[in-house]
Coordinates of C-alpha atoms and ligand atoms in Angstrom, one line a residue:
X1 CA 116.0 117.0 85.4
X2 CA 119.8 117.5 86.6
X3 CA 122.2 117.8 83.7
X4 CA 124.1 114.7 84.8
X5 CA 120.8 112.6 84.2
X6 CA 120.3 114.2 80.9
X7 CA 123.7 113.4 79.9
X8 CA 123.3 109.8 80.9
X9 CA 120.2 109.3 79.1
X10 CA 121.7 111.0 75.9
X11 CA 125.0 108.8 76.2
X12 CA 122.8 105.5 76.2
X13 CA 120.6 106.8 73.5
X14 CA 117.2 106.6 75.8
X15 CA 114.0 107.1 73.5
X16 CA 112.5 110.5 73.1
X17 CA 109.0 109.3 74.4
X18 CA 110.7 108.0 77.6
X19 CA 112.5 111.3 78.1
X20 CA 109.2 112.9 77.5
X21 CA 107.6 111.1 80.2
X22 CA 110.2 111.8 82.7
X23 CA 110.3 115.4 82.1
X24 CA 106.7 116.2 82.3
X25 CA 105.1 117.1 85.8
X26 CA 104.2 114.0 87.6
X27 CA 100.4 113.8 88.7
X28 CA 98.3 111.3 90.8
X29 CA 95.5 109.3 89.1
X30 CA 92.2 109.5 91.2
X31 CA 88.8 108.6 90.0
X32 CA 90.0 108.7 86.3
X33 CA 91.3 112.4 86.8
X34 CA 95.0 113.5 86.8
X35 CA 95.8 115.3 90.1
X36 CA 98.6 117.7 90.0
X37 CA 101.1 118.5 92.9
X38 CA 99.3 121.7 93.8
X39 CA 100.4 122.9 97.1
X40 CA 101.3 119.3 98.3
X41 CA 104.8 118.5 99.4
X42 CA 107.1 116.7 96.7
X43 CA 109.8 114.1 96.8
X44 CA 113.0 114.3 94.6
X45 CA 113.4 111.3 92.4
X46 CA 117.1 110.3 92.3
X47 CA 118.6 108.1 89.2
X48 CA 120.9 105.8 91.3
X49 CA 123.9 105.4 88.6
X50 CA 124.3 109.0 88.6
X51 CA 123.0 110.1 91.9
X52 CA 121.2 113.2 90.0
X53 CA 117.5 114.3 90.3
X54 CA 115.4 113.1 87.4
X55 CA 111.9 114.6 88.7
X56 CA 109.8 114.9 91.8
X57 CA 106.6 113.3 92.6
X58 CA 103.8 114.8 94.7
X59 CA 103.2 113.3 98.2
X60 CA 99.6 112.5 98.7
X61 CA 97.6 113.8 101.6
X62 CA 95.1 111.7 103.5
X63 CA 92.3 114.0 101.8
X64 CA 93.7 112.5 98.4
X65 CA 93.3 109.0 100.0
X66 CA 89.9 109.7 100.9
X67 CA 89.2 110.7 97.4
X68 CA 90.9 107.8 95.8
X69 CA 89.0 105.4 98.2
X70 CA 85.7 106.9 97.5
X71 CA 86.3 106.8 93.5
X72 CA 87.3 103.0 94.0
X73 CA 84.4 102.3 96.3
X74 CA 81.8 104.0 94.1
X75 CA 83.0 102.1 91.0
X76 CA 83.0 98.9 93.0
X77 CA 79.5 99.4 94.7
X78 CA 77.6 101.0 91.7
X79 CA 79.9 101.2 88.7
X80 CA 80.0 98.9 85.6
X81 CA 83.2 97.4 86.5
X82 CA 81.8 94.5 88.7
X83 CA 78.9 94.1 86.4
X84 CA 80.9 93.6 83.1
X85 CA 80.3 90.3 81.5
X86 CA 83.6 88.4 82.4
X87 CA 84.7 88.3 78.9
X88 CA 84.4 91.9 78.5
X89 CA 86.8 92.4 81.7
X90 CA 89.1 89.6 80.1
X91 CA 89.1 91.6 76.8
X92 CA 90.0 95.0 78.5
X93 CA 92.9 93.2 80.5
X94 CA 94.2 91.6 77.4
X95 CA 94.1 95.2 75.8
X96 CA 96.0 96.6 78.6
X97 CA 98.7 93.7 78.1
X98 CA 98.9 94.6 74.4
X99 CA 99.5 98.2 75.5
X100 CA 102.0 97.2 78.0
X101 CA 103.8 95.1 75.2
X102 CA 103.5 97.8 72.8
X103 CA 105.5 100.2 75.2
X104 CA 107.7 97.7 76.7
X105 CA 110.9 99.3 75.7
X106 CA 109.7 102.7 77.3
X107 CA 108.7 100.9 80.4
X108 CA 111.9 99.2 80.7
X109 CA 113.9 102.4 80.4
X110 CA 111.7 104.0 82.9
X111 CA 112.2 101.2 85.3
X112 CA 115.9 101.0 84.9
X113 CA 116.4 104.9 85.3
X114 CA 114.2 104.9 88.5
X115 CA 115.5 101.7 90.3
X116 CA 118.9 101.7 88.9
X117 CA 118.3 98.2 87.5
X118 CA 119.8 96.7 84.2
X119 CA 117.6 97.8 81.4
X120 CA 118.1 94.5 79.6
X121 CA 117.1 92.6 83.0
X122 CA 114.2 95.1 83.2
X123 CA 112.7 94.4 79.7
X124 CA 113.1 90.7 80.0
X125 CA 112.1 90.2 83.6
X126 CA 110.3 93.2 84.9
X127 CA 108.2 94.2 81.9
X128 CA 107.8 90.6 80.5
X129 CA 106.5 89.3 83.8
X130 CA 104.2 92.3 84.0
X131 CA 102.8 91.5 80.5
X132 CA 102.5 87.9 81.2
X133 CA 100.9 88.4 84.6
X134 CA 98.0 90.6 82.9
X135 CA 97.7 88.0 80.2
X136 CA 97.6 85.1 82.7
X137 CA 95.0 86.8 84.9
X138 CA 92.8 88.0 82.0
X139 CA 92.1 84.4 81.3
X140 CA 90.9 83.8 84.7
X141 CA 88.1 86.7 84.6
X142 CA 85.8 84.3 82.6
X143 CA 86.8 81.1 84.7
X144 CA 85.7 81.9 88.2
X145 CA 83.0 79.8 89.7
X146 CA 81.3 78.3 92.8
X147 CA 80.2 74.8 93.5
X148 CA 76.8 73.2 93.5
X149 CA 76.5 70.9 96.6
X150 CA 74.5 67.9 97.7
X151 CA 73.7 68.4 101.4
X152 CA 72.7 65.9 104.1
X153 CA 69.9 68.0 105.6
X154 CA 66.4 66.5 105.8
X155 CA 64.2 68.5 103.2
X156 CA 64.7 69.8 99.9
X157 CA 67.5 72.3 98.9
X158 CA 69.3 73.8 96.2
X159 CA 72.7 74.6 97.7
X160 CA 75.5 76.4 96.0
X161 CA 78.3 78.6 96.7
X162 CA 79.2 82.0 94.7
X163 CA 82.5 83.6 94.4
X164 CA 82.2 87.4 94.8
X165 CA 85.0 89.9 94.6
X166 CA 86.4 91.3 98.0
X167 CA 85.8 94.9 97.1
X168 CA 88.2 97.7 97.2
X169 CA 91.9 96.6 97.6
X170 CA 94.7 98.7 98.8
X171 CA 98.1 97.7 97.1
X172 CA 101.2 98.6 98.9
X173 CA 104.4 97.5 97.2
X174 CA 108.2 97.9 97.6
X175 CA 111.1 99.5 95.2
X176 CA 112.8 96.5 93.9
X177 CA 110.4 95.3 91.2
X178 CA 108.1 98.2 91.1
X179 CA 105.9 97.4 88.1
X180 CA 106.1 93.7 88.4
X181 CA 105.1 93.4 91.9
X182 CA 102.3 95.9 91.5
X183 CA 101.2 93.8 88.3
X184 CA 100.9 90.7 90.4
X185 CA 98.5 92.1 92.8
X186 CA 96.6 94.4 90.5
X187 CA 96.2 92.0 87.5
X188 CA 94.5 89.3 89.6
X189 CA 92.5 92.0 91.7
X190 CA 90.9 93.3 88.4
X191 CA 90.2 89.9 86.8
X192 CA 87.9 88.9 89.8
X193 CA 86.2 92.4 89.6
X194 CA 87.8 94.3 92.5
X195 CA 88.9 97.8 92.2
X196 CA 92.2 99.3 93.5
X197 CA 94.0 102.1 95.3
X198 CA 98.0 101.8 94.7
X199 CA 100.8 103.2 96.6
X200 CA 104.0 102.5 94.9
X201 CA 107.2 103.0 97.1
X202 CA 108.2 106.5 97.4
X203 CA 111.8 105.8 95.9
X204 CA 110.4 104.4 92.7
X205 CA 106.8 105.3 91.6
X206 CA 107.6 106.4 87.9
X207 CA 106.7 103.1 86.0
X208 CA 103.3 103.0 88.0
X209 CA 102.3 106.4 86.7
X210 CA 103.2 105.3 83.0
X211 CA 101.2 102.2 83.5
X212 CA 98.3 104.1 84.6
X213 CA 98.2 106.0 81.5
X214 CA 98.1 103.0 79.8
X215 CA 95.1 101.8 81.9
X216 CA 93.3 104.8 80.8
X217 CA 94.2 104.3 77.1
X218 CA 92.9 100.6 77.3
X219 CA 89.6 102.0 78.5
X220 CA 89.1 100.5 82.0
X221 CA 86.4 102.5 83.6
X222 CA 87.4 105.7 85.8
X223 CA 87.9 104.7 89.7
X224 CA 88.9 101.1 89.0
X225 CA 92.6 101.8 89.4
X226 CA 93.8 104.7 91.4
X227 CA 97.4 105.6 92.1
X228 CA 98.5 107.9 95.0
X229 CA 102.4 108.6 95.3
X230 CA 103.3 109.0 98.8
X231 CA 105.3 108.2 101.9
X232 CA 104.7 104.8 103.4
X233 CA 104.6 105.8 107.1
X234 CA 101.6 108.3 106.1
X235 CA 99.6 107.3 103.3
X236 CA 100.7 103.5 103.6
X237 CA 99.6 103.6 107.1
X238 CA 96.3 105.4 106.4
X239 CA 95.6 103.0 104.0
X240 CA 95.9 99.9 106.3
X241 CA 93.4 101.7 108.8
X242 CA 91.1 103.1 106.1
X243 CA 87.5 101.9 106.6
X244 CA 86.6 102.0 102.8
X245 CA 89.3 99.6 102.0
X246 CA 88.2 95.9 102.2
X247 CA 91.7 94.2 101.8
X248 CA 95.4 95.2 102.1
X249 CA 97.9 93.2 99.8
X250 CA 101.2 94.4 100.9
X251 CA 104.8 93.4 99.7
X252 CA 107.8 95.0 101.7
X253 CA 109.8 94.3 104.7
X254 CA 108.7 91.8 107.6
X255 CA 109.1 95.0 110.0
X256 CA 106.8 97.1 108.1
X257 CA 104.3 94.1 107.1
X258 CA 104.1 93.4 110.9
X259 CA 102.7 97.0 111.7
X260 CA 100.5 97.0 108.3
X261 CA 99.1 93.6 109.4
X262 CA 98.3 94.7 112.9
X263 CA 96.3 97.7 111.9
X264 CA 94.6 95.9 109.0
X265 CA 93.6 92.9 111.3
X266 CA 92.1 95.7 113.8
X267 CA 89.8 96.7 111.0
X268 CA 89.1 93.1 110.1
X269 CA 90.4 93.7 106.6
X270 CA 91.6 90.9 104.6
X271 CA 95.2 90.8 104.2
X272 CA 98.0 89.3 102.1
X273 CA 101.7 89.8 103.3
X274 CA 104.6 89.2 101.1
X275 CA 107.5 89.9 103.5
X276 CA 111.1 89.4 103.5
X277 CA 113.5 86.6 103.1
X278 CA 117.0 85.0 103.8
X279 CA 116.7 82.1 101.3
X280 CA 119.2 79.0 101.9
X281 CA 120.8 77.1 99.1
X282 CA 121.8 73.5 99.4
X283 CA 124.9 72.7 97.1
X284 CA 125.0 68.8 97.4
X285 CA 128.3 66.8 96.8
X286 CA 126.9 65.3 93.4
X287 CA 126.0 68.7 91.8
X288 CA 127.5 69.9 88.5
X289 CA 129.9 72.3 90.1
X290 CA 130.3 74.8 87.3
X291 CA 126.6 75.3 86.5
X292 CA 125.6 75.4 90.2
X293 CA 128.2 78.1 90.8
X294 CA 126.7 80.2 87.8
X295 CA 123.2 79.6 89.0
X296 CA 124.1 80.3 92.9
X297 CA 125.7 83.7 91.7
X298 CA 123.0 84.7 89.7
X299 CA 120.4 83.9 92.4
X300 CA 122.2 86.4 94.6
X301 CA 123.6 89.0 92.4
X302 CA 120.7 89.5 90.1
X303 CA 119.2 93.0 90.7
X304 CA 122.3 93.7 92.8
X305 CA 120.7 91.3 95.4
X306 CA 117.7 93.6 95.8
X307 CA 115.4 90.4 95.6
X308 CA 113.2 89.0 98.3
X309 CA 113.8 85.3 97.4
X310 CA 117.6 85.9 96.7
X311 CA 119.6 82.7 97.5
X312 CA 121.4 84.6 100.3
X313 CA 122.6 81.6 102.4
X314 CA 124.6 78.9 100.6
X315 CA 125.6 75.8 102.3
X316 CA 128.0 73.6 100.3
X317 CA 128.9 70.0 101.0
X318 CA 132.3 69.6 102.4
X319 CA 133.9 67.4 99.9
X320 CA 133.2 69.9 97.2
X321 CA 133.2 73.1 99.3
X322 CA 136.6 74.5 98.1
X323 CA 136.2 73.8 94.5
X324 CA 132.9 75.2 94.4
X325 CA 133.7 78.4 96.2
X326 CA 136.6 78.7 93.6
X327 CA 134.2 78.3 90.6
X328 CA 131.7 80.8 92.1
X329 CA 134.3 83.6 92.7
X330 CA 135.7 82.9 88.8
X331 CA 132.1 83.3 87.5
X332 CA 131.5 86.3 89.7
X333 CA 134.5 87.9 88.4
X334 CA 132.7 87.9 84.9
X335 CA 129.7 89.9 85.9
X336 CA 129.9 93.4 84.9
X337 CA 129.4 96.3 87.3
X338 CA 127.8 99.1 85.1
X339 CA 125.0 101.8 85.1
X340 CA 121.7 100.2 84.5
X341 CA 121.3 101.6 81.0
X342 CA 124.5 99.8 80.0
X343 CA 123.1 96.8 78.1
X344 CA 126.1 94.6 79.4
X345 CA 125.5 95.7 83.0
X346 CA 124.8 92.7 85.5
X347 CA 125.6 94.4 88.7
X348 CA 123.7 97.5 88.9
X349 CA 124.0 100.1 91.5
X350 CA 121.7 99.9 94.6
X351 CA 118.4 102.0 94.7
X352 CA 119.6 104.6 97.2
X353 CA 122.4 106.1 99.2
X354 CA 120.6 104.5 102.5
X355 CA 120.5 101.2 100.9
X356 CA 124.1 101.4 99.8
X357 CA 125.3 102.6 103.3
X358 CA 122.9 99.7 105.0
X359 CA 124.7 97.0 103.0
X360 CA 128.2 98.4 103.3
X361 CA 127.5 98.3 107.2
X362 CA 126.4 94.7 106.9
X363 CA 129.8 93.9 105.3
X364 CA 131.5 95.5 108.1
X365 CA 129.5 93.6 110.7
X366 CA 130.4 90.4 108.8
X367 CA 134.1 91.0 109.1
X368 CA 133.8 92.0 112.8
X369 CA 132.2 89.0 113.5
X370 CA 134.9 86.8 112.1
X371 CA 133.5 86.0 108.6
X372 CA 136.0 86.1 105.6
X373 CA 135.6 88.1 102.6
X374 CA 136.8 85.9 99.8
X375 CA 135.6 88.2 97.0
X376 CA 134.5 92.0 96.7
X377 CA 133.7 93.5 100.0
X378 CA 133.4 97.2 99.5
X379 CA 131.1 100.0 98.0
X380 CA 132.6 101.7 95.0
X381 CA 134.3 104.7 95.3
X382 CA 132.7 106.4 92.5
X383 CA 129.4 107.9 91.5
X384 CA 126.4 105.8 91.9
X385 CA 125.3 103.6 94.6
X386 CA 127.3 100.7 93.7
X387 CA 128.6 97.8 95.9
X388 CA 130.8 94.9 94.8
X389 CA 129.5 91.5 94.7
X390 CA 130.6 90.2 97.9
X391 CA 131.1 86.5 98.9
X392 CA 131.9 85.4 102.8
X393 CA 133.1 82.2 103.8
X394 CA 133.4 80.8 107.5
X395 CA 130.0 82.0 108.3
X396 CA 128.4 80.6 111.5
X397 CA 124.7 80.5 112.1
X398 CA 124.8 83.1 115.0
X399 CA 126.1 86.0 112.8
X400 CA 124.2 89.0 111.9
X401 CA 125.0 88.6 108.3
X402 CA 123.5 85.2 108.3
X403 CA 120.4 85.9 110.5
X404 CA 119.4 89.2 108.8
X405 CA 118.3 90.2 105.3
X406 CA 120.8 92.5 103.9
X407 CA 118.9 92.9 100.6
X408 CA 122.2 93.7 98.5
X409 CA 124.8 91.8 96.6
X410 CA 126.2 89.9 99.6
X411 CA 126.4 86.0 100.0
X412 CA 127.2 84.2 102.9
X413 CA 128.5 80.4 102.8
X414 CA 129.4 77.7 105.2
X415 CA 130.1 74.0 104.3
X416 CA 128.0 71.0 105.8
X417 CA 128.8 67.3 106.3
X418 CA 125.5 65.5 105.8
X419 CA 121.9 66.3 104.5
X420 CA 120.5 66.4 108.1
X421 CA 123.1 69.1 109.2
X422 CA 122.0 70.9 106.0
X423 CA 118.3 70.9 106.6
X424 CA 119.0 72.2 110.0
X425 CA 121.0 75.0 108.9
X426 CA 118.5 75.6 105.9
X427 CA 115.6 75.6 108.4
X428 CA 117.2 77.7 111.2
X429 CA 115.8 81.1 110.2
X430 CA 112.7 83.3 111.0
X431 CA 112.1 83.6 107.3
X432 CA 110.6 81.1 105.0
X433 CA 110.4 82.4 101.5
X434 CA 112.2 80.3 99.2
X435 CA 115.0 77.5 99.1
X436 CA 117.1 76.0 96.6
X437 CA 118.9 72.6 96.1
X438 CA 121.5 71.9 93.6
X439 CA 121.9 68.0 92.9
X440 CA 121.2 65.2 90.4
X441 CA 120.1 62.7 93.0
X442 CA 116.2 62.7 92.5
X443 CA 115.7 60.6 95.4
X444 CA 117.6 62.7 97.7
X445 CA 116.1 65.9 96.3
X446 CA 112.5 64.4 96.7
X447 CA 113.0 63.6 100.2
X448 CA 114.5 67.0 101.1
X449 CA 111.6 69.1 99.5
X450 CA 109.0 68.4 102.1
X451 CA 111.4 69.1 104.7
X452 CA 112.4 72.6 103.8
X453 CA 110.1 75.2 105.5
X454 CA 109.9 77.7 102.3
X455 CA 107.2 78.8 100.2
X456 CA 109.0 77.9 97.0
X457 CA 111.6 75.4 96.4
X458 CA 113.9 75.6 93.3
X459 CA 116.0 72.7 92.2
X460 CA 119.2 73.3 90.1
X461 CA 118.0 76.7 89.4
X462 CA 116.7 80.1 91.1
X463 CA 113.9 82.3 91.1
X464 CA 111.9 80.7 88.4
X465 CA 108.8 82.5 88.3
X466 CA 105.8 82.2 86.2
X467 CA 102.3 83.7 86.7
X468 CA 100.8 80.2 86.9
X469 CA 102.8 79.2 89.9
X470 CA 102.0 80.7 93.3
X471 CA 104.6 83.0 94.9
X472 CA 104.9 83.6 98.7
X473 CA 106.3 82.6 101.8
X474 CA 106.0 80.4 105.2
X475 CA 106.9 81.5 108.8
X476 CA 107.9 85.5 108.9
X477 CA 108.1 85.7 105.3
X478 CA 104.2 86.3 105.3
X479 CA 101.1 84.9 104.3
X480 CA 98.6 84.6 101.5
X481 CA 99.9 84.0 97.7
X482 CA 100.5 86.1 94.9
X483 CA 100.1 84.6 91.4
X484 CA 98.6 81.2 90.4
X485 CA 95.0 80.3 91.0
X486 CA 95.9 80.3 94.7
X487 CA 95.9 84.3 94.6
X488 CA 92.4 84.3 93.3
X489 CA 91.1 82.6 96.7
X490 CA 92.4 85.6 98.6
X491 CA 90.6 88.2 96.4
X492 CA 87.2 86.6 96.4
X493 CA 84.6 86.0 99.4
X494 CA 82.7 82.6 99.2
X495 CA 79.0 83.3 99.7
X496 CA 76.8 80.1 100.5
X497 CA 73.4 80.2 99.1
X498 CA 70.5 77.9 100.5
X499 CA 67.3 77.9 98.6
X500 CA 64.4 75.8 100.2
X501 CA 62.2 73.8 97.7
X502 CA 58.5 73.4 98.7
Ligands
NAD601 P1 109.3 98.5 103.2 O1 108.6 97.5 104.1 O2 110.2 99.5 103.7 O3 108.3 99.4 102.1 C1 107.2 98.6 101.5 C2 106.1 99.4 101.1 O4 105.6 99.9 102.3 C3 106.7 100.9 100.4 O5 105.6 101.2 99.6 C4 106.6 101.9 101.6 O6 106.3 103.3 101.1 C5 105.4 101.3 102.5 N1 105.5 101.5 103.9 C6 106.6 102.0 104.6 N2 106.2 102.1 106.0 C7 104.9 101.9 106.0 C8 103.8 101.9 107.2 N3 104.3 102.2 108.3 N4 102.7 101.5 106.6 C9 102.3 101.4 105.5 N5 103.0 101.2 104.6 C10 104.3 101.6 104.8 O7 109.9 97.8 102.1 P2 111.2 98.2 100.9 O8 112.5 98.5 101.5 O9 110.4 99.2 99.9 O10 111.5 96.7 99.9 C11 112.2 95.8 100.5 C12 111.6 94.6 101.2 O11 110.5 94.1 100.5 C13 112.6 93.5 101.6 O12 112.3 93.0 103.1 C14 112.2 92.5 100.6 O13 112.4 91.1 101.0 C15 110.5 92.8 100.6 N6 110.2 91.9 99.3 C16 109.2 91.0 99.6 C17 108.7 90.2 98.4 C18 108.0 89.1 98.3 O14 107.2 88.8 97.4 N7 107.8 88.4 99.7 C19 109.0 90.8 97.2 C20 109.7 92.0 97.0 C21 110.4 92.6 98.2

């Protein structure tokens, strides 16, 4: 660990157990065994507030993938996991949730140090969301069932359906909410009796490696959960084509998702894609301006804008436009830019130098195309990958900053005159992940909701997420859902059983 990171951890009083975890050699977890780096390549893990090296992680080889898939396959095909009584599976998942809860502070510190995100937000959102997800899906393990059916065929039959787990699930996740997005996929897969091979993003594998220690401590059988740290274009791509994997569940960019999807479908794998977004927000003229401005700012600047369903395009009814933008700027001014471990941090650094430069280059594109920066507009000239929260006005629908996902703290805004215009602007995107409306006119809001082409619609709030509600997009934001009972359908096959009575 670089001295600059060590000093950072000490300055903010990071717990001893967190430091111990961060400094010990990182190993992959295959078939219940810890696999050291050996002669594999490694990749340095950078702390985004200081840009110092925390540790390094092994880069899995395709032979590692074969071993992980074989372990998951063996456990699924013949091991105890699938045959466990549902209440026993439920109990183990609750035990894992307890362990996550007991270790929540450490997990939040790991997530903050690895991703750069606010430690307070990591505890309240990422880690709490992970615990809640395991508890929610634990309960489902004992509530899965098929149907008995009265058929119309001549003769006597008993006809019923069985729900059976799909098999080995390959889990590929991004770096913005590493533990939480992994939990969404893994908790549901385990609840129905699947086994998993997880590949976290190469930038942010640490919380998943700590998680899997807790999986082992919970007594979940060997081979049920396997973790490979490695590069997406090598191990991720190899997962998509691996014949021993029955389903790929992928969260990440639309570009990579498209490639993964092509490969997976080529092998007739089951597939869930949770992809990018550029979610619209409509602020209607009757909205409560102050509270809408706060919620809109939180909806884009939370996690430094590295949120798939961030409210990134804001359309404001012309009569309140200037007043609303004024309130938005005033509130944004109060959001503290600080290192992730600072408990008052709201705007944390971005995850990497690459991401900071990418976002800064979008801001330049916006200026060049004629949009006006009314707040922020620069990467900060100090250690860490910080970019100021940035608000653009005078944005047109053909601008790159309006059409493309920036994945940083950049908000584009434009006025509209009537709700039909607002709807056209909102739906004018290849993405369809989420949308938000700020208004107190319930009649109008209820008329707008069905016309918005988005998988989630938030009214007078943004990114309200609960394990009981499905999460996922329309259009190029993907298909299949995470969370809610809907997700279970994407992890089970329906088997039709016919018994002829004589
Ligand atoms: P990414 O697509 O670059 O990477 C996602 C994962 O795919 C990583 O684990 C990466 O290693 C792996 N990967 C990369 N190339 C691969 C390949 N050729 N084959 C297989 N796997 C490969 O995305 P990112 O930059 O890590 O995350 C940001 C993106 O994720 C944004 O577009 C964001 O909108 C999206 N996202 C979507 C959701 C959602 O639920 N819809 C949630 C979070 C993030």
